[in-house]
Amino acid sequence: MSERAELQITDAEWEVMMSVWEADDQTPAEIIARVQPLRERSHRTIRTLLARLVEKGAVSVRIDGSQHLYSAAVSRDDCV
């Protein structure tokens, strides 16, 4: 079985992924601005969820100067 077939995303991580799928190269602030109104999660919680998604390989991060830019590493179909 491939890694993508084994990817398990929690409901909370799914909310973050929905934002990440909206556009490539988003800053954490942009993702937080989209996710926070959904559940009123703290910015630290959202950053933790984002870090977990990077560890799982669902999100990729690119560093541009001092900015961390996040993009989806898997398609929505791969996660469903």
mmCIF file of N, CA, C and O in Angstrom:
data_model
loop_
_atom_site.group_PDB
_atom_site.id
_atom_site.type_symbol
_atom_site.label_atom_id
_atom_site.label_comp_id
_atom_site.label_asym_id
_atom_site.label_seq_id
_atom_site.Cartn_x
_atom_site.Cartn_y
_atom_site.Cartn_z
ATOM 1 N N MET A 1 0.836 -1.179 0.000
ATOM 2 C CA MET A 1 0.000 0.000 0.000
ATOM 3 C C MET A 1 0.880 1.241 0.000
ATOM 4 O O MET A 1 1.877 1.294 0.695
ATOM 5 N N SER A 2 0.532 2.261 -0.762
ATOM 6 C CA SER A 2 1.354 3.474 -0.840
ATOM 7 C C SER A 2 1.158 4.336 0.395
ATOM 8 O O SER A 2 0.197 4.200 1.132
ATOM 9 N N GLU A 3 2.090 5.282 0.577
ATOM 10 C CA GLU A 3 2.002 6.185 1.721
ATOM 11 C C GLU A 3 0.728 7.013 1.657
ATOM 12 O O GLU A 3 0.099 7.257 2.663
ATOM 13 N N ARG A 4 0.370 7.465 0.472
ATOM 14 C CA ARG A 4 -0.821 8.297 0.352
ATOM 15 C C ARG A 4 -2.079 7.529 0.724
ATOM 16 O O ARG A 4 -3.009 8.078 1.263
ATOM 17 N N ALA A 5 -2.103 6.245 0.427
ATOM 18 C CA ALA A 5 -3.271 5.436 0.779
ATOM 19 C C ALA A 5 -3.377 5.296 2.295
ATOM 20 O O ALA A 5 -4.461 5.086 2.814
ATOM 21 N N GLU A 6 -2.272 5.409 3.006
ATOM 22 C CA GLU A 6 -2.251 5.260 4.451
ATOM 23 C C GLU A 6 -2.402 6.577 5.195
ATOM 24 O O GLU A 6 -2.475 6.587 6.413
ATOM 25 N N LEU A 7 -2.461 7.690 4.485
ATOM 26 C CA LEU A 7 -2.542 9.006 5.110
ATOM 27 C C LEU A 7 -3.841 9.129 5.901
ATOM 28 O O LEU A 7 -4.921 8.968 5.353
ATOM 29 N N GLN A 8 -3.719 9.387 7.184
ATOM 30 C CA GLN A 8 -4.876 9.543 8.060
ATOM 31 C C GLN A 8 -4.896 10.978 8.573
ATOM 32 O O GLN A 8 -3.945 11.419 9.219
ATOM 33 N N ILE A 9 -5.969 11.675 8.274
ATOM 34 C CA ILE A 9 -6.103 13.070 8.678
ATOM 35 C C ILE A 9 -7.287 13.190 9.631
ATOM 36 O O ILE A 9 -8.381 12.729 9.316
ATOM 37 N N THR A 10 -7.060 13.826 10.776
ATOM 38 C CA THR A 10 -8.128 14.020 11.755
ATOM 39 C C THR A 10 -9.095 15.098 11.269
ATOM 40 O O THR A 10 -8.796 15.842 10.328
ATOM 41 N N ASP A 11 -10.231 15.205 11.923
ATOM 42 C CA ASP A 11 -11.211 16.236 11.564
ATOM 43 C C ASP A 11 -10.615 17.637 11.710
ATOM 44 O O ASP A 11 -10.853 18.502 10.876
ATOM 45 N N ALA A 12 -9.859 17.860 12.770
ATOM 46 C CA ALA A 12 -9.235 19.168 12.986
ATOM 47 C C ALA A 12 -8.208 19.464 11.888
ATOM 48 O O ALA A 12 -8.135 20.589 11.379
ATOM 49 N N GLU A 13 -7.420 18.462 11.514
ATOM 50 C CA GLU A 13 -6.434 18.644 10.440
ATOM 51 C C GLU A 13 -7.145 18.869 9.107
ATOM 52 O O GLU A 13 -6.666 19.629 8.262
ATOM 53 N N TRP A 14 -8.288 18.230 8.929
ATOM 54 C CA TRP A 14 -9.057 18.396 7.691
ATOM 55 C C TRP A 14 -9.450 19.864 7.495
ATOM 56 O O TRP A 14 -9.404 20.390 6.400
ATOM 57 N N GLU A 15 -9.837 20.537 8.566
ATOM 58 C CA GLU A 15 -10.198 21.955 8.487
ATOM 59 C C GLU A 15 -9.018 22.783 7.979
ATOM 60 O O GLU A 15 -9.195 23.700 7.181
ATOM 61 N N VAL A 16 -7.825 22.456 8.441
ATOM 62 C CA VAL A 16 -6.628 23.162 7.984
ATOM 63 C C VAL A 16 -6.356 22.831 6.514
ATOM 64 O O VAL A 16 -6.045 23.710 5.714
ATOM 65 N N MET A 17 -6.509 21.567 6.164
ATOM 66 C CA MET A 17 -6.282 21.159 4.767
ATOM 67 C C MET A 17 -7.230 21.883 3.816
ATOM 68 O O MET A 17 -6.838 22.264 2.712
ATOM 69 N N MET A 18 -8.461 22.100 4.231
ATOM 70 C CA MET A 18 -9.420 22.810 3.378
ATOM 71 C C MET A 18 -8.877 24.193 3.013
ATOM 72 O O MET A 18 -9.015 24.642 1.879
ATOM 73 N N SER A 19 -8.245 24.846 3.956
ATOM 74 C CA SER A 19 -7.647 26.150 3.684
ATOM 75 C C SER A 19 -6.424 26.028 2.793
ATOM 76 O O SER A 19 -6.242 26.808 1.863
ATOM 77 N N VAL A 20 -5.593 25.036 3.065
ATOM 78 C CA VAL A 20 -4.364 24.854 2.278
ATOM 79 C C VAL A 20 -4.693 24.560 0.818
ATOM 80 O O VAL A 20 -4.011 25.029 -0.092
ATOM 81 N N TRP A 21 -5.765 23.802 0.581
ATOM 82 C CA TRP A 21 -6.148 23.478 -0.792
ATOM 83 C C TRP A 21 -6.648 24.694 -1.565
ATOM 84 O O TRP A 21 -6.684 24.677 -2.785
ATOM 85 N N GLU A 22 -7.017 25.759 -0.883
ATOM 86 C CA GLU A 22 -7.552 26.944 -1.558
ATOM 87 C C GLU A 22 -6.501 27.660 -2.401
ATOM 88 O O GLU A 22 -6.830 28.278 -3.406
ATOM 89 N N ALA A 23 -5.245 27.622 -1.990
ATOM 90 C CA ALA A 23 -4.188 28.319 -2.735
ATOM 91 C C ALA A 23 -2.824 27.776 -2.327
ATOM 92 O O ALA A 23 -2.648 27.319 -1.198
ATOM 93 N N ASP A 24 -1.874 27.850 -3.241
ATOM 94 C CA ASP A 24 -0.499 27.462 -2.935
ATOM 95 C C ASP A 24 0.239 28.633 -2.297
ATOM 96 O O ASP A 24 -0.161 29.789 -2.427
ATOM 97 N N ASP A 25 1.343 28.310 -1.648
ATOM 98 C CA ASP A 25 2.237 29.300 -1.049
ATOM 99 C C ASP A 25 1.521 30.276 -0.118
ATOM 100 O O ASP A 25 1.621 31.485 -0.263
ATOM 101 N N GLN A 26 0.827 29.721 0.866
ATOM 102 C CA GLN A 26 0.155 30.544 1.867
ATOM 103 C C GLN A 26 1.032 30.673 3.109
ATOM 104 O O GLN A 26 1.694 29.722 3.511
ATOM 105 N N THR A 27 0.984 31.818 3.726
ATOM 106 C CA THR A 27 1.675 32.012 4.995
ATOM 107 C C THR A 27 0.810 31.425 6.107
ATOM 108 O O THR A 27 -0.398 31.242 5.931
ATOM 109 N N PRO A 28 1.413 31.147 7.264
ATOM 110 C CA PRO A 28 0.603 30.663 8.389
ATOM 111 C C PRO A 28 -0.520 31.643 8.737
ATOM 112 O O PRO A 28 -1.633 31.221 9.050
ATOM 113 N N ALA A 29 -0.255 32.937 8.651
ATOM 114 C CA ALA A 29 -1.269 33.945 8.982
ATOM 115 C C ALA A 29 -2.478 33.828 8.054
ATOM 116 O O ALA A 29 -3.624 33.989 8.497
ATOM 117 N N GLU A 30 -2.240 33.562 6.775
ATOM 118 C CA GLU A 30 -3.348 33.416 5.824
ATOM 119 C C GLU A 30 -4.182 32.177 6.153
ATOM 120 O O GLU A 30 -5.418 32.217 6.100
ATOM 121 N N ILE A 31 -3.511 31.105 6.498
ATOM 122 C CA ILE A 31 -4.217 29.863 6.851
ATOM 123 C C ILE A 31 -5.004 30.063 8.143
ATOM 124 O O ILE A 31 -6.175 29.687 8.234
ATOM 125 N N ILE A 32 -4.375 30.683 9.125
ATOM 126 C CA ILE A 32 -5.041 30.946 10.407
ATOM 127 C C ILE A 32 -6.283 31.812 10.189
ATOM 128 O O ILE A 32 -7.343 31.552 10.766
ATOM 129 N N ALA A 33 -6.188 32.826 9.343
ATOM 130 C CA ALA A 33 -7.322 33.718 9.088
ATOM 131 C C ALA A 33 -8.508 32.975 8.488
ATOM 132 O O ALA A 33 -9.664 33.334 8.739
ATOM 133 N N ARG A 34 -8.245 31.929 7.725
ATOM 134 C CA ARG A 34 -9.333 31.138 7.138
ATOM 135 C C ARG A 34 -9.905 30.117 8.115
ATOM 136 O O ARG A 34 -11.096 29.845 8.101
ATOM 137 N N VAL A 35 -9.044 29.546 8.946
ATOM 138 C CA VAL A 35 -9.468 28.446 9.816
ATOM 139 C C VAL A 35 -10.079 28.943 11.126
ATOM 140 O O VAL A 35 -11.056 28.363 11.609
ATOM 141 N N GLN A 36 -9.548 29.998 11.698
ATOM 142 C CA GLN A 36 -9.987 30.457 13.014
ATOM 143 C C GLN A 36 -11.490 30.715 13.109
ATOM 144 O O GLN A 36 -12.109 30.300 14.089
ATOM 145 N N PRO A 37 -12.118 31.338 12.138
ATOM 146 C CA PRO A 37 -13.557 31.581 12.263
ATOM 147 C C PRO A 37 -14.407 30.298 12.273
ATOM 148 O O PRO A 37 -15.524 30.308 12.780
ATOM 149 N N LEU A 38 -13.881 29.211 11.748
ATOM 150 C CA LEU A 38 -14.643 27.965 11.698
ATOM 151 C C LEU A 38 -14.901 27.384 13.085
ATOM 152 O O LEU A 38 -15.973 26.877 13.370
ATOM 153 N N ARG A 39 -13.894 27.414 13.940
ATOM 154 C CA ARG A 39 -13.994 26.794 15.262
ATOM 155 C C ARG A 39 -13.432 27.646 16.379
ATOM 156 O O ARG A 39 -13.345 27.191 17.501
ATOM 157 N N GLU A 40 -12.985 28.834 16.063
ATOM 158 C CA GLU A 40 -12.358 29.710 17.050
ATOM 159 C C GLU A 40 -11.203 29.013 17.767
ATOM 160 O O GLU A 40 -11.055 29.082 18.968
ATOM 161 N N ARG A 41 -10.372 28.328 16.978
ATOM 162 C CA ARG A 41 -9.173 27.700 17.525
ATOM 163 C C ARG A 41 -8.095 28.761 17.690
ATOM 164 O O ARG A 41 -8.050 29.725 16.936
ATOM 165 N N SER A 42 -7.201 28.567 18.644
ATOM 166 C CA SER A 42 -6.109 29.515 18.833
ATOM 167 C C SER A 42 -5.116 29.387 17.681
ATOM 168 O O SER A 42 -5.039 28.344 17.017
ATOM 169 N N HIS A 43 -4.359 30.455 17.461
ATOM 170 C CA HIS A 43 -3.368 30.406 16.382
ATOM 171 C C HIS A 43 -2.316 29.332 16.657
ATOM 172 O O HIS A 43 -1.815 28.704 15.743
ATOM 173 N N ARG A 44 -2.014 29.089 17.913
ATOM 174 C CA ARG A 44 -1.029 28.046 18.256
ATOM 175 C C ARG A 44 -1.547 26.655 17.900
ATOM 176 O O ARG A 44 -0.793 25.813 17.413
ATOM 177 N N THR A 45 -2.819 26.432 18.135
ATOM 178 C CA THR A 45 -3.417 25.135 17.788
ATOM 179 C C THR A 45 -3.362 24.920 16.278
ATOM 180 O O THR A 45 -3.004 23.838 15.802
ATOM 181 N N ILE A 46 -3.702 25.950 15.530
ATOM 182 C CA ILE A 46 -3.689 25.844 14.075
ATOM 183 C C ILE A 46 -2.266 25.607 13.572
ATOM 184 O O ILE A 46 -2.043 24.795 12.676
ATOM 185 N N ARG A 47 -1.296 26.284 14.150
ATOM 186 C CA ARG A 47 0.104 26.061 13.759
ATOM 187 C C ARG A 47 0.543 24.633 14.083
ATOM 188 O O ARG A 47 1.281 24.018 13.330
ATOM 189 N N THR A 48 0.083 24.096 15.208
ATOM 190 C CA THR A 48 0.404 22.714 15.572
ATOM 191 C C THR A 48 -0.202 21.750 14.562
ATOM 192 O O THR A 48 0.464 20.803 14.116
ATOM 193 N N LEU A 49 -1.457 21.978 14.191
ATOM 194 C CA LEU A 49 -2.105 21.129 13.197
ATOM 195 C C LEU A 49 -1.371 21.204 11.867
ATOM 196 O O LEU A 49 -1.174 20.190 11.194
ATOM 197 N N LEU A 50 -0.942 22.394 11.496
ATOM 198 C CA LEU A 50 -0.194 22.582 10.250
ATOM 199 C C LEU A 50 1.128 21.818 10.304
ATOM 200 O O LEU A 50 1.508 21.141 9.346
ATOM 201 N N ALA A 51 1.812 21.885 11.432
ATOM 202 C CA ALA A 51 3.075 21.153 11.597
ATOM 203 C C ALA A 51 2.853 19.646 11.498
ATOM 204 O O ALA A 51 3.659 18.934 10.888
ATOM 205 N N ARG A 52 1.752 19.156 12.060
ATOM 206 C CA ARG A 52 1.448 17.720 11.970
ATOM 207 C C ARG A 52 1.202 17.301 10.521
ATOM 208 O O ARG A 52 1.611 16.219 10.101
ATOM 209 N N LEU A 53 0.513 18.171 9.768
ATOM 210 C CA LEU A 53 0.244 17.868 8.365
ATOM 211 C C LEU A 53 1.527 17.841 7.549
ATOM 212 O O LEU A 53 1.670 17.045 6.622
ATOM 213 N N VAL A 54 2.483 18.695 7.899
ATOM 214 C CA VAL A 54 3.788 18.672 7.234
ATOM 215 C C VAL A 54 4.499 17.357 7.561
ATOM 216 O O VAL A 54 5.040 16.697 6.672
ATOM 217 N N GLU A 55 4.471 16.955 8.833
ATOM 218 C CA GLU A 55 5.099 15.689 9.242
ATOM 219 C C GLU A 55 4.481 14.492 8.536
ATOM 220 O O GLU A 55 5.177 13.534 8.188
ATOM 221 N N LYS A 56 3.183 14.538 8.311
ATOM 222 C CA LYS A 56 2.482 13.433 7.647
ATOM 223 C C LYS A 56 2.684 13.431 6.141
ATOM 224 O O LYS A 56 2.339 12.474 5.471
ATOM 225 N N GLY A 57 3.225 14.538 5.608
ATOM 226 C CA GLY A 57 3.448 14.619 4.176
ATOM 227 C C GLY A 57 2.262 15.144 3.384
ATOM 228 O O GLY A 57 2.267 15.115 2.163
ATOM 229 N N ALA A 58 1.240 15.624 4.070
ATOM 230 C CA ALA A 58 0.054 16.153 3.397
ATOM 231 C C ALA A 58 0.258 17.592 2.940
ATOM 232 O O ALA A 58 -0.371 18.052 1.991
ATOM 233 N N VAL A 59 1.153 18.298 3.627
ATOM 234 C CA VAL A 59 1.441 19.706 3.321
ATOM 235 C C VAL A 59 2.943 19.849 3.156
ATOM 236 O O VAL A 59 3.719 19.236 3.892
ATOM 237 N N SER A 60 3.332 20.662 2.191
ATOM 238 C CA SER A 60 4.758 20.949 2.024
ATOM 239 C C SER A 60 5.011 22.396 2.430
ATOM 240 O O SER A 60 4.121 23.241 2.354
ATOM 241 N N VAL A 61 6.225 22.653 2.880
ATOM 242 C CA VAL A 61 6.598 24.003 3.290
ATOM 243 C C VAL A 61 7.828 24.426 2.501
ATOM 244 O O VAL A 61 8.750 23.642 2.283
ATOM 245 N N ARG A 62 7.798 25.659 2.045
ATOM 246 C CA ARG A 62 8.918 26.245 1.312
ATOM 247 C C ARG A 62 9.311 27.514 2.047
ATOM 248 O O ARG A 62 8.448 28.320 2.414
ATOM 249 N N ILE A 63 10.604 27.671 2.293
ATOM 250 C CA ILE A 63 11.079 28.856 2.997
ATOM 251 C C ILE A 63 11.594 29.865 1.979
ATOM 252 O O ILE A 63 12.447 29.547 1.154
ATOM 253 N N ASP A 64 11.024 31.065 2.052
ATOM 254 C CA ASP A 64 11.394 32.155 1.156
ATOM 255 C C ASP A 64 11.831 33.325 2.030
ATOM 256 O O ASP A 64 10.991 34.048 2.565
ATOM 257 N N GLY A 65 13.136 33.459 2.200
ATOM 258 C CA GLY A 65 13.646 34.474 3.121
ATOM 259 C C GLY A 65 13.270 34.090 4.534
ATOM 260 O O GLY A 65 13.645 33.032 5.020
ATOM 261 N N SER A 66 12.472 34.944 5.178
ATOM 262 C CA SER A 66 12.027 34.647 6.543
ATOM 263 C C SER A 66 10.609 34.081 6.583
ATOM 264 O O SER A 66 10.100 33.787 7.652
ATOM 265 N N GLN A 67 10.000 33.917 5.426
ATOM 266 C CA GLN A 67 8.631 33.412 5.372
ATOM 267 C C GLN A 67 8.577 31.916 5.111
ATOM 268 O O GLN A 67 9.339 31.392 4.307
ATOM 269 N N HIS A 68 7.648 31.264 5.793
ATOM 270 C CA HIS A 68 7.337 29.860 5.529
ATOM 271 C C HIS A 68 6.059 29.859 4.695
ATOM 272 O O HIS A 68 5.047 30.429 5.103
ATOM 273 N N LEU A 69 6.119 29.236 3.525
ATOM 274 C CA LEU A 69 4.976 29.196 2.621
ATOM 275 C C LEU A 69 4.498 27.757 2.487
ATOM 276 O O LEU A 69 5.279 26.858 2.166
ATOM 277 N N TYR A 70 3.222 27.550 2.729
ATOM 278 C CA TYR A 70 2.647 26.211 2.774
ATOM 279 C C TYR A 70 1.782 25.936 1.549
ATOM 280 O O TYR A 70 1.036 26.800 1.092
ATOM 281 N N SER A 71 1.887 24.708 1.038
ATOM 282 C CA SER A 71 1.100 24.248 -0.107
ATOM 283 C C SER A 71 0.684 22.803 0.144
ATOM 284 O O SER A 71 1.346 22.078 0.891
ATOM 285 N N ALA A 72 -0.371 22.399 -0.516
ATOM 286 C CA ALA A 72 -0.818 21.016 -0.393
ATOM 287 C C ALA A 72 0.159 20.104 -1.114
ATOM 288 O O ALA A 72 0.579 20.390 -2.233
ATOM 289 N N ALA A 73 0.531 19.017 -0.465
ATOM 290 C CA ALA A 73 1.423 18.018 -1.071
ATOM 291 C C ALA A 73 0.614 16.851 -1.629
ATOM 292 O O ALA A 73 1.153 16.034 -2.368
ATOM 293 N N VAL A 74 -0.657 16.781 -1.266
ATOM 294 C CA VAL A 74 -1.556 15.742 -1.749
ATOM 295 C C VAL A 74 -2.850 16.409 -2.219
ATOM 296 O O VAL A 74 -3.226 17.463 -1.721
ATOM 297 N N SER A 75 -3.508 15.768 -3.142
ATOM 298 C CA SER A 75 -4.776 16.314 -3.637
ATOM 299 C C SER A 75 -5.900 15.953 -2.663
ATOM 300 O O SER A 75 -5.768 15.048 -1.847
ATOM 301 N N ARG A 76 -6.993 16.668 -2.806
ATOM 302 C CA ARG A 76 -8.168 16.388 -1.981
ATOM 303 C C ARG A 76 -8.654 14.951 -2.229
ATOM 304 O O ARG A 76 -9.047 14.255 -1.303
ATOM 305 N N ASP A 77 -8.594 14.509 -3.483
ATOM 306 C CA ASP A 77 -9.037 13.152 -3.815
ATOM 307 C C ASP A 77 -8.204 12.087 -3.100
ATOM 308 O O ASP A 77 -8.725 11.054 -2.711
ATOM 309 N N ASP A 78 -6.900 12.354 -2.935
ATOM 310 C CA ASP A 78 -6.033 11.397 -2.247
ATOM 311 C C ASP A 78 -6.394 11.269 -0.768
ATOM 312 O O ASP A 78 -6.118 10.248 -0.144
ATOM 313 N N CYS A 79 -6.988 12.299 -0.212
ATOM 314 C CA CYS A 79 -7.314 12.301 1.219
ATOM 315 C C CYS A 79 -8.708 11.776 1.524
ATOM 316 O O CYS A 79 -8.998 11.429 2.647
ATOM 317 N N VAL A 80 -9.551 11.737 0.521
ATOM 318 C CA VAL A 80 -10.938 11.326 0.752
ATOM 319 C C VAL A 80 -11.049 9.839 0.968
ATOM 320 O O VAL A 80 -10.361 9.025 0.572
#
